[in-house]
Tab-separated table of N, CA, C and O in Angstrom:
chain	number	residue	atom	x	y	z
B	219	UNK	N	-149.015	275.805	-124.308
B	219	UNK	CA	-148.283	274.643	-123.874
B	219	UNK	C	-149.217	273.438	-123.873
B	219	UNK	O	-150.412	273.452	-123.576
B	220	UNK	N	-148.487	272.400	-124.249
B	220	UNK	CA	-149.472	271.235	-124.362
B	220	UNK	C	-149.671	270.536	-122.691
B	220	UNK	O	-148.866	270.698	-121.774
B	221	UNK	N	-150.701	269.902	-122.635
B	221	UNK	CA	-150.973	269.509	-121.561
B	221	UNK	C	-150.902	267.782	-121.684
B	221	UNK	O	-151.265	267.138	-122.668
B	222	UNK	N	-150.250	267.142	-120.223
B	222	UNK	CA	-149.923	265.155	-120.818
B	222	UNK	C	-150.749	264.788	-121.286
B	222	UNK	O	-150.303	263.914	-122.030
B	223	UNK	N	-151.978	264.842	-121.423
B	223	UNK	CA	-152.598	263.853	-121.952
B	223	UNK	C	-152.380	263.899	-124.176
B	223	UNK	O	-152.505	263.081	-125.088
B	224	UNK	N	-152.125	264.929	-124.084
B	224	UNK	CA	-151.599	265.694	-125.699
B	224	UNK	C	-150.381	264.850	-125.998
B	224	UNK	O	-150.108	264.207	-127.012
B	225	UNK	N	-149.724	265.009	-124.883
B	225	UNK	CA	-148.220	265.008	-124.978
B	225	UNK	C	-148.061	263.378	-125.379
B	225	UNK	O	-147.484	263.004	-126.400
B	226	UNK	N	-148.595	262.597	-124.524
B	226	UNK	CA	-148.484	261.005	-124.426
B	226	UNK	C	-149.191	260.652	-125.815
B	226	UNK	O	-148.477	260.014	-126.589
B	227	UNK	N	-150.598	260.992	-126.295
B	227	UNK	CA	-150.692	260.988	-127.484
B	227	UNK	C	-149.855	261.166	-128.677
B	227	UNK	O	-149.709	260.320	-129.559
B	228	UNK	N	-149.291	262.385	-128.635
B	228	UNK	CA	-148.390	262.482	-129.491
B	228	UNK	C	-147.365	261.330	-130.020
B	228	UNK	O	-147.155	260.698	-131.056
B	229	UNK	N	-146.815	261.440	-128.601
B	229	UNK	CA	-146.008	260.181	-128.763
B	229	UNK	C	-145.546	258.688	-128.912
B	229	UNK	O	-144.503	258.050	-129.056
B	230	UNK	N	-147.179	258.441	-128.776
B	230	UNK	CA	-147.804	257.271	-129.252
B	230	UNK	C	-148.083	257.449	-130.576
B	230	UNK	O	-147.890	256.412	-131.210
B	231	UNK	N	-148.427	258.281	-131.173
B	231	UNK	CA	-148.925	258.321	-132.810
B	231	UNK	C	-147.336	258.322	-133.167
B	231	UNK	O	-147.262	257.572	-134.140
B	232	UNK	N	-145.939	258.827	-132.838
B	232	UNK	CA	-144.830	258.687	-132.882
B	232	UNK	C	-144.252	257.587	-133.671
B	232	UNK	O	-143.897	257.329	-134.821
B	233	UNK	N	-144.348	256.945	-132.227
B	233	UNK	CA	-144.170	255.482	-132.300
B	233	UNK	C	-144.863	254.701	-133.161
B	233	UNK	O	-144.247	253.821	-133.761
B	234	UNK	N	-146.216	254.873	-133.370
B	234	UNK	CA	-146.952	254.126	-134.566
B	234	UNK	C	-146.610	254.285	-135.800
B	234	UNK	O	-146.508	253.435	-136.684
B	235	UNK	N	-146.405	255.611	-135.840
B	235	UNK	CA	-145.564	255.613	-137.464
B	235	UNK	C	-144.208	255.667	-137.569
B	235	UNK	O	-143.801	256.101	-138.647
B	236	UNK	N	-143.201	255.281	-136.580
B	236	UNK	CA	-142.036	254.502	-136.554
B	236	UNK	C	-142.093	253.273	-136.425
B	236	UNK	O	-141.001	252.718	-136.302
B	237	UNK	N	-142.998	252.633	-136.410
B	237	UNK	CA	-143.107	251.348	-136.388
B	237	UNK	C	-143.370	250.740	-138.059
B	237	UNK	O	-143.093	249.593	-138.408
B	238	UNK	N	-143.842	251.586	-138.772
B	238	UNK	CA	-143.741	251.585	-140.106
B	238	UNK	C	-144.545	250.052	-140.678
B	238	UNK	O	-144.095	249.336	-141.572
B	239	UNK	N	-146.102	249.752	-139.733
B	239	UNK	CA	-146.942	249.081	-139.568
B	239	UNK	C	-148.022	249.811	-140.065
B	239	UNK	O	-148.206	250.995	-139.786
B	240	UNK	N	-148.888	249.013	-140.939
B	240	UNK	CA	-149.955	249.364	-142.051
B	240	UNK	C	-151.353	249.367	-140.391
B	240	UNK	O	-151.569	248.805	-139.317
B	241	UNK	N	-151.860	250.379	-141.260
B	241	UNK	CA	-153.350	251.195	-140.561
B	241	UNK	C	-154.093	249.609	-140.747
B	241	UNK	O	-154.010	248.877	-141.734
B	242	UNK	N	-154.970	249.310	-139.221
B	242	UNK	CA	-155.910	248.827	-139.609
B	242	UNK	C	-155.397	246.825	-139.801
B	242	UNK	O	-156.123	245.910	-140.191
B	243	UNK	N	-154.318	246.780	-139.468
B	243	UNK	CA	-153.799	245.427	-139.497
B	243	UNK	C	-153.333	245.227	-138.163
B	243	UNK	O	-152.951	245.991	-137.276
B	244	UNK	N	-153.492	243.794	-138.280
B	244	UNK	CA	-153.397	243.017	-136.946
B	244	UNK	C	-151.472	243.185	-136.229
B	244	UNK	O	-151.168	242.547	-135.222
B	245	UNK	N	-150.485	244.045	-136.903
B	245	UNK	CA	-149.152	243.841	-135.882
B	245	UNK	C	-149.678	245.814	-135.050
B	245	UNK	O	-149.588	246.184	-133.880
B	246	UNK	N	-150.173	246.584	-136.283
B	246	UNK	CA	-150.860	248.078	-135.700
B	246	UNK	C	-151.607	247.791	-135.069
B	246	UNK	O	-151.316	248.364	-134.019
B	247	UNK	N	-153.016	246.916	-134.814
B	247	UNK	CA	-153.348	246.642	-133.672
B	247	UNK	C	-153.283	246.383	-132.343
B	247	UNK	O	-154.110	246.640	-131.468
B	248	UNK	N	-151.632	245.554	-132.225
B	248	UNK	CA	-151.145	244.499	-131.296
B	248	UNK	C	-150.567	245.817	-131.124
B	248	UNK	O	-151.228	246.309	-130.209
B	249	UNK	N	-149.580	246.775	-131.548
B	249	UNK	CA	-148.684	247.834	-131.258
B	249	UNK	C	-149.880	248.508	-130.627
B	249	UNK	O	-149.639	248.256	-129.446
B	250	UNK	N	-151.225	249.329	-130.618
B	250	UNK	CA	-151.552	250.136	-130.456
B	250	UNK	C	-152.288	249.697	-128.671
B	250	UNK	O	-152.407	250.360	-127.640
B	251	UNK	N	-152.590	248.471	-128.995
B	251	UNK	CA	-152.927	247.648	-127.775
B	251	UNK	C	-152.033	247.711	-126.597
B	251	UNK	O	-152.371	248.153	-125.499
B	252	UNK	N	-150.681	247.161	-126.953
B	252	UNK	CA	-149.217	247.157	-126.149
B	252	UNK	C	-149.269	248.903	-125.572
B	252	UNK	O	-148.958	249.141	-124.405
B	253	UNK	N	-149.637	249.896	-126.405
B	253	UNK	CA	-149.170	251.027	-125.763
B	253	UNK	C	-150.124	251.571	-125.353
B	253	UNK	O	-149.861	252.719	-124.995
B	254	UNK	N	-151.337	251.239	-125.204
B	254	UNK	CA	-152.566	251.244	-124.215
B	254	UNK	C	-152.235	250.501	-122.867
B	254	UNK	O	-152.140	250.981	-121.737
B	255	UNK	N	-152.127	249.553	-123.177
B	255	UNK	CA	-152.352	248.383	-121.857
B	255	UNK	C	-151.213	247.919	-121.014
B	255	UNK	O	-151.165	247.432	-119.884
B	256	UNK	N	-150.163	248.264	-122.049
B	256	UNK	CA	-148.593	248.384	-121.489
B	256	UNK	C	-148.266	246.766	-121.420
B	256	UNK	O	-147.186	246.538	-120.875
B	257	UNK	N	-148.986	245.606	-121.864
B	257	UNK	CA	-148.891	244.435	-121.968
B	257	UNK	C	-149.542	243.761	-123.108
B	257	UNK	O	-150.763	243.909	-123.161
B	258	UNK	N	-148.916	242.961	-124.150
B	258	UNK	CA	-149.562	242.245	-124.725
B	258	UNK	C	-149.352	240.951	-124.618
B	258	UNK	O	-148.199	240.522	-124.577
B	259	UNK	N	-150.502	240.075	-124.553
B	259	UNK	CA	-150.349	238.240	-124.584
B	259	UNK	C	-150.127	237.508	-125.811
B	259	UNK	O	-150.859	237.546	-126.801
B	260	UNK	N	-148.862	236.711	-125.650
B	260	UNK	CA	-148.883	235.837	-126.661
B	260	UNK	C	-150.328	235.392	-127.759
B	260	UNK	O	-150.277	235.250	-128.981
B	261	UNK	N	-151.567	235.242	-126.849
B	261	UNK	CA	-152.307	234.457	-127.566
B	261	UNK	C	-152.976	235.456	-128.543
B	261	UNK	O	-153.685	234.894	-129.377
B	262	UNK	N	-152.918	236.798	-128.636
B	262	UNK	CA	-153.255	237.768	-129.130
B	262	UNK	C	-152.814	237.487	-130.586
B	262	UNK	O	-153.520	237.906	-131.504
B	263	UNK	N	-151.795	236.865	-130.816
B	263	UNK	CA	-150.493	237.179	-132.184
B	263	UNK	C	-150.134	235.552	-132.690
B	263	UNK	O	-149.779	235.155	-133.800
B	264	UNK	N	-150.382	234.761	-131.372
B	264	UNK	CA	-149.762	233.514	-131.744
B	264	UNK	C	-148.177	234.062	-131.273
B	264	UNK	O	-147.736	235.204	-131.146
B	265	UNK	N	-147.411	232.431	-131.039
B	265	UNK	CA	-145.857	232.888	-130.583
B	265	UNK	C	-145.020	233.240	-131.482
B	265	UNK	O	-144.116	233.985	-131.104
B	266	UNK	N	-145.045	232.908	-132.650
B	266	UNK	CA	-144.100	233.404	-133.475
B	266	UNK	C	-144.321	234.736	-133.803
B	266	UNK	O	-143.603	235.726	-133.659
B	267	UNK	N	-145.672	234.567	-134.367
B	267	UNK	CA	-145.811	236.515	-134.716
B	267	UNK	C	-145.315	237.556	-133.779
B	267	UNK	O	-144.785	238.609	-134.133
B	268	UNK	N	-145.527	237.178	-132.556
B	268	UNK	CA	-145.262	237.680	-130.766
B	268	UNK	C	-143.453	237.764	-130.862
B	268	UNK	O	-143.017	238.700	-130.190
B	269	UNK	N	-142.663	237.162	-131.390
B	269	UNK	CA	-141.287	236.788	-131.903
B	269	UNK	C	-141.052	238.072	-132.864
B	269	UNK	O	-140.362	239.071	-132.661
B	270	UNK	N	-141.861	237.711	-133.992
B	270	UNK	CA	-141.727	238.880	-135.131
B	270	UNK	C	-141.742	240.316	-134.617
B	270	UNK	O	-140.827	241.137	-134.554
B	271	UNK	N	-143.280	240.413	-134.197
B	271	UNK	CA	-143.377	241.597	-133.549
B	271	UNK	C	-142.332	242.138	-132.316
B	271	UNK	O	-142.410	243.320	-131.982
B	272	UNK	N	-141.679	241.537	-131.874
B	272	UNK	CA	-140.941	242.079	-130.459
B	272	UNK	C	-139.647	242.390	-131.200
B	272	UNK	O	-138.818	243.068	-130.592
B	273	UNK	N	-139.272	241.841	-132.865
B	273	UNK	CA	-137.695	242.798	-133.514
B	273	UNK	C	-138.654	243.848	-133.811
B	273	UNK	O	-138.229	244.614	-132.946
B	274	UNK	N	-139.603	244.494	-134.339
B	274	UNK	CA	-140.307	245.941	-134.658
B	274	UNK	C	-140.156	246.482	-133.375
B	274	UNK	O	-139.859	247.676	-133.323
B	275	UNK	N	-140.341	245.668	-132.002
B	275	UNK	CA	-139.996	246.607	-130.453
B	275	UNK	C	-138.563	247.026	-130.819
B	275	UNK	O	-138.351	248.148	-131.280
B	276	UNK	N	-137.687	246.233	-130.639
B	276	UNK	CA	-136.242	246.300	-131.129
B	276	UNK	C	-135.616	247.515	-131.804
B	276	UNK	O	-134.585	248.157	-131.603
B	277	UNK	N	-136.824	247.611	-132.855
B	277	UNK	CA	-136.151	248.396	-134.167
B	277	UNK	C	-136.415	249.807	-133.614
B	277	UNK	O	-135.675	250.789	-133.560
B	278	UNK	N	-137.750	249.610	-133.199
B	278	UNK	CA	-137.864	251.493	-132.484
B	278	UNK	C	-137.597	251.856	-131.471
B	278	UNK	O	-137.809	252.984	-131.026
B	279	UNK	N	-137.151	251.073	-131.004
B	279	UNK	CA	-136.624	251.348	-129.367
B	279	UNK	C	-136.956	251.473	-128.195
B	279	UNK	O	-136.327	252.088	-127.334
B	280	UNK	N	-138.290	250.722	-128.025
B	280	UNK	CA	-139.059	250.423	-126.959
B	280	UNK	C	-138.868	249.377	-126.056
B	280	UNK	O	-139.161	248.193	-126.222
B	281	UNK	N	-138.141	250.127	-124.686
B	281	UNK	CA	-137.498	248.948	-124.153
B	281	UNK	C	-139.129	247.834	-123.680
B	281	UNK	O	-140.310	248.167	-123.777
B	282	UNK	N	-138.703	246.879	-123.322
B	282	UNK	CA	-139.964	245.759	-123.142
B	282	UNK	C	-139.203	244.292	-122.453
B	282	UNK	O	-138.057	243.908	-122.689
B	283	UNK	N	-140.007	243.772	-121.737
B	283	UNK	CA	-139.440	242.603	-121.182
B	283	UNK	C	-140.383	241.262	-121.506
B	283	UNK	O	-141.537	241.676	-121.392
B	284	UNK	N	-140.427	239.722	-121.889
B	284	UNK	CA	-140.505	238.945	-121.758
B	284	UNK	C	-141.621	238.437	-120.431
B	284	UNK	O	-141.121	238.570	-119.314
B	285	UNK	N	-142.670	238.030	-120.454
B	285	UNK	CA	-143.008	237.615	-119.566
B	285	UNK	C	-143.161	235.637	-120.192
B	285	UNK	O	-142.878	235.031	-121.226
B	286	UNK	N	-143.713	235.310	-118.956
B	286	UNK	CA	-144.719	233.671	-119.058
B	286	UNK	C	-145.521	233.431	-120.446
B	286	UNK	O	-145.312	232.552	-121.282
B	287	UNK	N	-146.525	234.491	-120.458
B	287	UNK	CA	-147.455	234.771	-121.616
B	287	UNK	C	-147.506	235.742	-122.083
B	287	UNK	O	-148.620	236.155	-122.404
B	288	UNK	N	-146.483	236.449	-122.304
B	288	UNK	CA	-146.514	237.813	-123.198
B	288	UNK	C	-145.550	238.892	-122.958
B	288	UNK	O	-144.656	238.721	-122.130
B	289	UNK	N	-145.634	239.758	-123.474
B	289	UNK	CA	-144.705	240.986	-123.605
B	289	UNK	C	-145.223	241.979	-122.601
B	289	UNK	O	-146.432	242.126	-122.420
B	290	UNK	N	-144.261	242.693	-121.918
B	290	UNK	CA	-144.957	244.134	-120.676
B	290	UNK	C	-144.055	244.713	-121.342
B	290	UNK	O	-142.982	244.199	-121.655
B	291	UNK	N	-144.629	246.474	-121.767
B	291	UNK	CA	-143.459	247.295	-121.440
B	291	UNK	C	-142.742	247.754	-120.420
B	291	UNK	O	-143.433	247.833	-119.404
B	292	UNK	N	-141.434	248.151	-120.246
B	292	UNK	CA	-141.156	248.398	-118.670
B	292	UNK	C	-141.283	250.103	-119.168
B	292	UNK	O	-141.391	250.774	-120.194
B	293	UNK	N	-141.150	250.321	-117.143
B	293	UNK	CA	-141.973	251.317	-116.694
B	293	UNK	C	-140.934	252.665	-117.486
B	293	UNK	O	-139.733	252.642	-117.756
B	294	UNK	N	-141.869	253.665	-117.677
B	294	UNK	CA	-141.127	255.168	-118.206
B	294	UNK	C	-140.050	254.412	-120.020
B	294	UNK	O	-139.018	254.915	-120.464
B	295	UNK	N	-140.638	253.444	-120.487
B	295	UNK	CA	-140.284	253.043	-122.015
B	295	UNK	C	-140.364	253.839	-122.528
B	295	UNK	O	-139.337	254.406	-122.900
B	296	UNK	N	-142.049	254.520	-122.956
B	296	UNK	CA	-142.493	255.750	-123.581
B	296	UNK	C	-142.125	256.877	-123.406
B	296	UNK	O	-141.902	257.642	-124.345
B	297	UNK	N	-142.007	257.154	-122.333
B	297	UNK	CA	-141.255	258.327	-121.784
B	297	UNK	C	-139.600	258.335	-122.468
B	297	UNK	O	-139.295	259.221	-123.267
B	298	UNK	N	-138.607	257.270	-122.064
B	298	UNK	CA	-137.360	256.840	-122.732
B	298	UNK	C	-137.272	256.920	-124.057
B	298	UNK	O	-136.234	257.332	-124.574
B	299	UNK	N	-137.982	256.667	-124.550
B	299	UNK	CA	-138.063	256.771	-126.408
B	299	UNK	C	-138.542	258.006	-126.702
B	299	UNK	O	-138.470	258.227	-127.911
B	300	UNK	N	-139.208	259.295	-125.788
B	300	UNK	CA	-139.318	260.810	-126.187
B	300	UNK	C	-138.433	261.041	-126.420
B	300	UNK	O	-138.080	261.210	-127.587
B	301	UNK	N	-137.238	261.218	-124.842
B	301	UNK	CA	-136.469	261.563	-124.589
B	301	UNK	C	-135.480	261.320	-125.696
B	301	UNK	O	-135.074	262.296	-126.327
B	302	UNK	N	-134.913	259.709	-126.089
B	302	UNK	CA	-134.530	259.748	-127.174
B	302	UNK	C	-134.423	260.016	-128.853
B	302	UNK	O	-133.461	259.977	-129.620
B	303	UNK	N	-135.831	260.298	-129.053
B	303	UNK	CA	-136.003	260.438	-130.540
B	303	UNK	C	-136.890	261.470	-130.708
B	303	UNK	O	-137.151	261.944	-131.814
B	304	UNK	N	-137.502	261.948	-129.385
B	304	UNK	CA	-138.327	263.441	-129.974
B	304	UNK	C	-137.982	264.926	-129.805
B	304	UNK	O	-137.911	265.899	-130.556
B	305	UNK	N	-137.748	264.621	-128.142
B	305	UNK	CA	-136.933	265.861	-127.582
B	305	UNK	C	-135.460	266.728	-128.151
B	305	UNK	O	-134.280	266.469	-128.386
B	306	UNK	N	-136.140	267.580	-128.177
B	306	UNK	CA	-134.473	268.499	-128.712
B	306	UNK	C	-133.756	269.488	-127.218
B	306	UNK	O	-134.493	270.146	-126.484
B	307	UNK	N	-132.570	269.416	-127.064
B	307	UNK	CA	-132.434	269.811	-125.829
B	307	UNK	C	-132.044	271.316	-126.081
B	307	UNK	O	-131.363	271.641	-127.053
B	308	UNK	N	-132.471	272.135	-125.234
B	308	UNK	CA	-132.623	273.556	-126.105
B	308	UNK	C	-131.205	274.033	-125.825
B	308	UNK	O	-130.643	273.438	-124.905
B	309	UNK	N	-130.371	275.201	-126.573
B	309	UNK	CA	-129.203	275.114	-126.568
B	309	UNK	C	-128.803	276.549	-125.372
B	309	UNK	O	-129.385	277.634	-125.362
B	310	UNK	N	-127.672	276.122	-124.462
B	310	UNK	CA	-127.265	276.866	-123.045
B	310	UNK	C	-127.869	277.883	-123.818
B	310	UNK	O	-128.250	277.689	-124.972
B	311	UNK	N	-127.961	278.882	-123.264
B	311	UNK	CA	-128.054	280.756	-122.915
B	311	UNK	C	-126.801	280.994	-123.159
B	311	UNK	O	-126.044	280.109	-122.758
B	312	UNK	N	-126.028	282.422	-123.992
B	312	UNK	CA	-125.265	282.447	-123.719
B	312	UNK	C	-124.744	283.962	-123.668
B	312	UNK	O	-124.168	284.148	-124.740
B	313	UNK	N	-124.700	285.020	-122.959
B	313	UNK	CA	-124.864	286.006	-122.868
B	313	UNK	C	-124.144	286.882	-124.244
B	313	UNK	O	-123.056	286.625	-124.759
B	314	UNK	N	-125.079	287.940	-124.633
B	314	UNK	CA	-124.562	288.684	-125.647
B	314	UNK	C	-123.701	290.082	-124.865
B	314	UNK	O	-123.006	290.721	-125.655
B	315	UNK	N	-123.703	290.345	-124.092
B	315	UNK	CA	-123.201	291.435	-123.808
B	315	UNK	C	-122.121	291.702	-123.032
B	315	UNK	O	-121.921	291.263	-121.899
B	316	UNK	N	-121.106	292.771	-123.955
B	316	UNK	CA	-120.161	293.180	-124.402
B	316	UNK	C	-119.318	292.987	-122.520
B	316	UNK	O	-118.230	292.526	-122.178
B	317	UNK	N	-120.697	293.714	-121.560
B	317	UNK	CA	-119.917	293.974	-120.314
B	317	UNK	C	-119.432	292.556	-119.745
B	317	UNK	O	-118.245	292.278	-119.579
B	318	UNK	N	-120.613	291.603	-119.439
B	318	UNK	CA	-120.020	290.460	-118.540
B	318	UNK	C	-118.643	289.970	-119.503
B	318	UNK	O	-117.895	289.206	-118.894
B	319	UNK	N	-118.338	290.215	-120.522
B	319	UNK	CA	-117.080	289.084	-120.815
B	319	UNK	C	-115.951	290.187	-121.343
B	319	UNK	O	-115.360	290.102	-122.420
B	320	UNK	N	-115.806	291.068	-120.519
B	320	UNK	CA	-114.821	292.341	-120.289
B	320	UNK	C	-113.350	291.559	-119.800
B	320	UNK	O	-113.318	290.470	-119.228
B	321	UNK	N	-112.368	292.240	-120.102
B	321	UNK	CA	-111.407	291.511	-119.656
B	321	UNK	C	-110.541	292.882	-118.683
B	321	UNK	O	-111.432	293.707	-118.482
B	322	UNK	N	-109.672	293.226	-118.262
B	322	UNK	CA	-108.972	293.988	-117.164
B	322	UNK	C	-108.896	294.773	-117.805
B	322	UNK	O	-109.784	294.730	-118.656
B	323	UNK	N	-108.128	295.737	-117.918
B	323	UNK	CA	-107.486	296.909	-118.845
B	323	UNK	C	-108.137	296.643	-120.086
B	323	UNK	O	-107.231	296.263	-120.826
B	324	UNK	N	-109.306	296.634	-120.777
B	324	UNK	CA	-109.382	296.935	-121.606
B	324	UNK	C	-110.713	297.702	-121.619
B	324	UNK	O	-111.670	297.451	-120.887
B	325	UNK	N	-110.637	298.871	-122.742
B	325	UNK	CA	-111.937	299.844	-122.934
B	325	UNK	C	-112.539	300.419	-121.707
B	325	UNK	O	-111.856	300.189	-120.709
B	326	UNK	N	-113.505	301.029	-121.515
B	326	UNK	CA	-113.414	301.682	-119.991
B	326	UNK	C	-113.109	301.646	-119.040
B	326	UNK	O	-112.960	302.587	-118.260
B	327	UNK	N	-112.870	300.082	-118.807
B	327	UNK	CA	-112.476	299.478	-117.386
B	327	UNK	C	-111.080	300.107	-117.266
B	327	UNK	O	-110.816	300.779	-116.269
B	328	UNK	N	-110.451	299.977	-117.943
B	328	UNK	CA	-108.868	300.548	-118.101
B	328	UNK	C	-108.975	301.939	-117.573
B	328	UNK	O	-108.367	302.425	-116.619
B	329	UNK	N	-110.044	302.613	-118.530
B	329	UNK	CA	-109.766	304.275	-117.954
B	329	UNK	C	-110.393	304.535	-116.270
B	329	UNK	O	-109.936	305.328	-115.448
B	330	UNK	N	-111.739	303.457	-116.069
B	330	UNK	CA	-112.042	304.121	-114.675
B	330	UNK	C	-111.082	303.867	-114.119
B	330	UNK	O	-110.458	304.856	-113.735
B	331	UNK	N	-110.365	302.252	-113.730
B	331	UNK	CA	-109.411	302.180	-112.984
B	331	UNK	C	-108.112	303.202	-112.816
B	331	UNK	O	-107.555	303.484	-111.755
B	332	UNK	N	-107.778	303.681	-114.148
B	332	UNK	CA	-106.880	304.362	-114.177
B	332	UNK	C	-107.354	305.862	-113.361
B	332	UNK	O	-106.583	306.638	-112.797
B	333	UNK	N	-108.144	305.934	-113.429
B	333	UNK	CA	-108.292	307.303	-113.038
B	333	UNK	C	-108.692	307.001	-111.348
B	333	UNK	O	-108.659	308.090	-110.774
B	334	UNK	N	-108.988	306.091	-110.559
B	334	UNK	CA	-109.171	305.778	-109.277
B	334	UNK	C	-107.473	306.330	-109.149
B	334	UNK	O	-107.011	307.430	-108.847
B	335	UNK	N	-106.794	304.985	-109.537
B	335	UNK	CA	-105.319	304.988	-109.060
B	335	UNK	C	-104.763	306.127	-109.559
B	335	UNK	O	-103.591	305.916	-109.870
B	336	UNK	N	-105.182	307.468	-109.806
B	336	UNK	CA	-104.126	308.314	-109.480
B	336	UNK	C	-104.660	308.889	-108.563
B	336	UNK	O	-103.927	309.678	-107.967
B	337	UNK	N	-105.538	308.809	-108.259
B	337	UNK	CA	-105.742	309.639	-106.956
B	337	UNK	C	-105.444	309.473	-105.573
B	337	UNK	O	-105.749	310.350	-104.765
């Protein structure tokens, strides 16, 4: 079993390559920064790029809020975007056997009962 610190990794490298941002360039930087620091400043990007970059938040689904000078993610984002795009929810249990989904009179149940009630 993986242990969080694996886990949060993971899902940060996730997100980096859903973000579909080139290795080693300044919006993969600003992304990799944001999901370190959980805040990035306008002056990092300039405002428009800070504009650009926040439809790539948009597009992958990282909720995020607006500040004065920059972008915060809000709290459990990363977590919210597992849940949505990584996690598979494993499917109910559903019993194979023949006894629990027996119905009245049918196949043995029929004969023990029957044989109580004549006695």
């Amino acid at each position: 079993m993986e242990n969080e610190v694996q886990k949060v990794s993971d899902v940060d490298a996730h997100i980096l390559g859903a973000s579909g941002l080139v290795k080693d360039k300044r919006g993969y930087n600003a992304l990799l920064n944001l999901l370190n620091a959980s805040v990035l400043m306008t002056n990092r990007l300039g405002l428009d790029d800070t504009k650009e970059f926040s439809k790539i938040l948009d597009r992958i689904g990282l909720e995020y809020r607006w500040f004065d000078d920059g972008i915060e993610l809000m709290h459990n984002s990363q977590y919210k975007y597992y849940l949505k795009n990584i996690y598979v929810e494993p499917e109910p249990y559903v019993s194979k056997s023949v006894f629990r989904n027996y119905e009245e009179g049918v196949g043995w149940v029929k004969t023990r009962n029957s044989d109580f009630l004549k006695k």
